[in-house]
PDB file of C-alpha atoms in Angstrom:
ATOM      1  CA  UNK A 862       0.000   0.000   0.000  1.00 44.00           C
ATOM      2  CA  UNK A 863       1.384   3.422  -1.028  1.00 54.00           C
ATOM      3  CA  UNK A 864       1.809   6.550   1.014  1.00 68.00           C
ATOM      4  CA  UNK A 865      -1.629   8.169   1.431  1.00 81.00           C
ATOM      5  CA  UNK A 866      -0.277  11.446   2.836  1.00 89.00           C
ATOM      6  CA  UNK A 867      -1.125  14.776   1.233  1.00 91.00           C
ATOM      7  CA  UNK A 868       0.300  16.292  -0.894  1.00 93.00           C
ATOM      8  CA  UNK A 869       1.639  13.509  -3.096  1.00 92.00           C
ATOM      9  CA  UNK A 870       3.818  16.050  -4.912  1.00 91.00           C
ATOM     10  CA  UNK A 871       5.871  16.256  -1.700  1.00 93.00           C
ATOM     11  CA  UNK A 872       5.513  12.829  -0.118  1.00 92.00           C
ATOM     12  CA  UNK A 873       5.805  10.966  -3.416  1.00 90.00           C
ATOM     13  CA  UNK A 874       9.474  11.848  -3.876  1.00 91.00           C
ATOM     14  CA  UNK A 875      12.759  10.862  -2.308  1.00 93.00           C
ATOM     15  CA  UNK A 876      13.082   8.955   0.925  1.00 94.00           C
ATOM     16  CA  UNK A 877      11.706   9.535   4.389  1.00 93.00           C
ATOM     17  CA  UNK A 878      13.938  12.089   6.191  1.00 94.00           C
ATOM     18  CA  UNK A 879      14.760  12.041   9.881  1.00 94.00           C
ATOM     19  CA  UNK A 880      11.480  12.799  11.684  1.00 95.00           C
ATOM     20  CA  UNK A 881      13.144  15.597  13.664  1.00 97.00           C
ATOM     21  CA  UNK A 882      13.756  17.569  10.470  1.00 96.00           C
ATOM     22  CA  UNK A 883      10.185  17.100   9.241  1.00 95.00           C
ATOM     23  CA  UNK A 884       8.848  18.157  12.633  1.00 97.00           C
ATOM     24  CA  UNK A 885      11.105  21.237  12.605  1.00 97.00           C
ATOM     25  CA  UNK A 886       9.731  22.054   9.151  1.00 97.00           C
ATOM     26  CA  UNK A 887       6.185  21.781  10.530  1.00 97.00           C
ATOM     27  CA  UNK A 888       7.072  24.107  13.416  1.00 98.00           C
ATOM     28  CA  UNK A 889       8.387  26.620  10.885  1.00 97.00           C
ATOM     29  CA  UNK A 890       5.078  26.299   9.004  1.00 97.00           C
ATOM     30  CA  UNK A 891       3.191  27.078  12.218  1.00 98.00           C
ATOM     31  CA  UNK A 892       5.501  30.026  12.980  1.00 98.00           C
ATOM     32  CA  UNK A 893       4.645  31.551   9.580  1.00 98.00           C
ATOM     33  CA  UNK A 894       0.945  31.047  10.321  1.00 98.00           C
ATOM     34  CA  UNK A 895       1.386  32.762  13.703  1.00 98.00           C
ATOM     35  CA  UNK A 896       3.288  35.641  12.122  1.00 97.00           C
ATOM     36  CA  UNK A 897       0.513  36.091   9.564  1.00 98.00           C
ATOM     37  CA  UNK A 898      -2.157  36.112  12.261  1.00 98.00           C
ATOM     38  CA  UNK A 899      -0.185  38.683  14.255  1.00 98.00           C
ATOM     39  CA  UNK A 900       0.321  40.964  11.250  1.00 98.00           C
ATOM     40  CA  UNK A 901      -3.352  40.845  10.258  1.00 98.00           C
ATOM     41  CA  UNK A 902      -4.400  41.433  13.877  1.00 98.00           C
ATOM     42  CA  UNK A 903      -2.127  44.445  14.292  1.00 97.00           C
ATOM     43  CA  UNK A 904      -3.216  45.861  10.932  1.00 97.00           C
ATOM     44  CA  UNK A 905      -6.900  45.532  11.809  1.00 97.00           C
ATOM     45  CA  UNK A 906      -6.302  46.826  15.328  1.00 96.00           C
ATOM     46  CA  UNK A 907      -4.379  49.855  14.107  1.00 95.00           C
ATOM     47  CA  UNK A 908      -7.288  50.901  11.945  1.00 94.00           C
ATOM     48  CA  UNK A 909     -10.090  49.788  14.291  1.00 95.00           C
ATOM     49  CA  UNK A 910      -8.727  51.670  17.306  1.00 93.00           C
ATOM     50  CA  UNK A 911      -8.628  54.886  15.264  1.00 81.00           C
ATOM     51  CA  UNK A 912      -5.562  56.176  17.089  1.00 85.00           C
ATOM     52  CA  UNK A 913      -4.819  59.853  16.784  1.00 89.00           C
ATOM     53  CA  UNK A 914      -2.703  59.375  13.676  1.00 92.00           C
ATOM     54  CA  UNK A 915      -3.196  60.985  10.305  1.00 94.00           C
ATOM     55  CA  UNK A 916      -6.006  58.813   8.864  1.00 94.00           C
ATOM     56  CA  UNK A 917      -4.314  58.357   5.481  1.00 96.00           C
ATOM     57  CA  UNK A 918      -1.027  57.161   6.971  1.00 96.00           C
ATOM     58  CA  UNK A 919      -2.868  54.983   9.519  1.00 96.00           C
ATOM     59  CA  UNK A 920      -4.880  53.297   6.762  1.00 96.00           C
ATOM     60  CA  UNK A 921      -1.769  52.807   4.609  1.00 97.00           C
ATOM     61  CA  UNK A 922       0.095  51.195   7.522  1.00 97.00           C
ATOM     62  CA  UNK A 923      -2.892  48.945   8.215  1.00 97.00           C
ATOM     63  CA  UNK A 924      -3.125  47.849   4.592  1.00 98.00           C
ATOM     64  CA  UNK A 925       0.611  47.065   4.446  1.00 98.00           C
ATOM     65  CA  UNK A 926       0.342  44.950   7.611  1.00 98.00           C
ATOM     66  CA  UNK A 927      -2.746  43.070   6.449  1.00 98.00           C
ATOM     67  CA  UNK A 928      -1.203  42.355   3.034  1.00 98.00           C
ATOM     68  CA  UNK A 929       1.950  41.046   4.694  1.00 98.00           C
ATOM     69  CA  UNK A 930      -0.232  38.943   6.987  1.00 98.00           C
ATOM     70  CA  UNK A 931      -1.996  37.450   3.973  1.00 98.00           C
ATOM     71  CA  UNK A 932       1.370  36.593   2.401  1.00 97.00           C
ATOM     72  CA  UNK A 933       2.533  34.641   5.460  1.00 98.00           C
ATOM     73  CA  UNK A 934       0.219  31.607   5.135  1.00 97.00           C
ATOM     74  CA  UNK A 935       1.079  31.455   1.425  1.00 97.00           C
ATOM     75  CA  UNK A 936       4.751  31.392   2.404  1.00 97.00           C
ATOM     76  CA  UNK A 937       3.959  28.819   5.098  1.00 98.00           C
ATOM     77  CA  UNK A 938       2.425  26.370   2.622  1.00 97.00           C
ATOM     78  CA  UNK A 939       4.872  26.746  -0.262  1.00 97.00           C
ATOM     79  CA  UNK A 940       7.869  27.062   2.061  1.00 97.00           C
ATOM     80  CA  UNK A 941       6.878  23.885   3.913  1.00 97.00           C
ATOM     81  CA  UNK A 942       6.428  21.969   0.638  1.00 97.00           C
ATOM     82  CA  UNK A 943       9.731  23.165  -0.811  1.00 97.00           C
ATOM     83  CA  UNK A 944      11.660  22.424   2.398  1.00 97.00           C
ATOM     84  CA  UNK A 945      10.058  19.000   2.861  1.00 97.00           C
ATOM     85  CA  UNK A 946      10.833  18.057  -0.753  1.00 96.00           C
ATOM     86  CA  UNK A 947      14.437  19.219  -0.278  1.00 97.00           C
ATOM     87  CA  UNK A 948      14.729  17.142   2.901  1.00 97.00           C
ATOM     88  CA  UNK A 949      13.318  14.076   1.144  1.00 96.00           C
ATOM     89  CA  UNK A 950      15.750  14.496  -1.772  1.00 97.00           C
ATOM     90  CA  UNK A 951      18.792  15.383   0.391  1.00 96.00           C
ATOM     91  CA  UNK A 952      19.112  18.801  -1.233  1.00 97.00           C
ATOM     92  CA  UNK A 953      20.018  22.116   0.348  1.00 97.00           C
ATOM     93  CA  UNK A 954      17.083  23.907   1.922  1.00 96.00           C
ATOM     94  CA  UNK A 955      15.547  26.598  -0.307  1.00 96.00           C
ATOM     95  CA  UNK A 956      15.705  30.330   0.322  1.00 95.00           C
ATOM     96  CA  UNK A 957      12.598  32.023   1.710  1.00 94.00           C
ATOM     97  CA  UNK A 958      11.944  35.298  -0.170  1.00 92.00           C
ATOM     98  CA  UNK A 959       9.564  36.597   2.500  1.00 93.00           C
ATOM     99  CA  UNK A 960      12.551  36.798   4.868  1.00 93.00           C
ATOM    100  CA  UNK A 961      13.693  39.813   2.833  1.00 95.00           C
ATOM    101  CA  UNK A 962      10.220  41.301   2.431  1.00 95.00           C
ATOM    102  CA  UNK A 963       9.065  41.252   6.072  1.00 95.00           C
ATOM    103  CA  UNK A 964      11.790  43.558   7.449  1.00 96.00           C
ATOM    104  CA  UNK A 965      11.008  45.996   4.619  1.00 96.00           C
ATOM    105  CA  UNK A 966       7.299  45.765   5.519  1.00 96.00           C
ATOM    106  CA  UNK A 967       8.091  46.610   9.142  1.00 96.00           C
ATOM    107  CA  UNK A 968      10.294  49.563   8.161  1.00 97.00           C
ATOM    108  CA  UNK A 969       7.594  50.895   5.809  1.00 98.00           C
ATOM    109  CA  UNK A 970       4.894  50.401   8.451  1.00 97.00           C
ATOM    110  CA  UNK A 971       7.012  52.105  11.097  1.00 97.00           C
ATOM    111  CA  UNK A 972       7.689  55.024   8.766  1.00 97.00           C
ATOM    112  CA  UNK A 973       3.967  55.358   7.967  1.00 97.00           C
ATOM    113  CA  UNK A 974       3.051  55.351  11.661  1.00 95.00           C
ATOM    114  CA  UNK A 975       5.789  57.892  12.415  1.00 96.00           C
ATOM    115  CA  UNK A 976       4.534  60.122   9.597  1.00 97.00           C
ATOM    116  CA  UNK A 977       1.014  59.649  10.898  1.00 95.00           C
ATOM    117  CA  UNK A 978       2.134  60.951  14.286  1.00 94.00           C
ATOM    118  CA  UNK A 979       3.994  63.937  12.855  1.00 95.00           C
ATOM    119  CA  UNK A 980       1.599  64.958  10.073  1.00 92.00           C
ATOM    120  CA  UNK A 981      -1.805  65.363  11.686  1.00 80.00           C
TER     121      UNK A 981
END
C-alpha cells in the first residue's frame, strides 16, 4: 500500500527524512501562520482603534500589515512543501523570499506610523 499522505507532490518523492527535520519544518510552518495572524491582527487593530494618527497614513500602515499577513500563510504552505521536498531528496534547503520582504514591511509600516504621528 502506497503513502496516502497529502500532498503527493511532496511525499511521493525521495526517501523519508529524519522525523526531527520534518517536525522542525512543521514548526516553521506554524511560525509563519502565527506571524501572519499577528500581522493581520495588528493591521486591523491599528485601523479599528482609530488612534490619533493621520487617517491616510494609519490606513496605509494597516493595509501594508494586512497584506503582509496574507502573504505569510502562502509562504507557510509553499515554504513547507519546498523544504520538505528538499529534505526528502537530500538537497540544500531553499531560500525564503519573505525573509527579505518582512523587514522591509516593518520599516515601511514604522515610517507610515511615524509620519502619521507627525503629520496630523
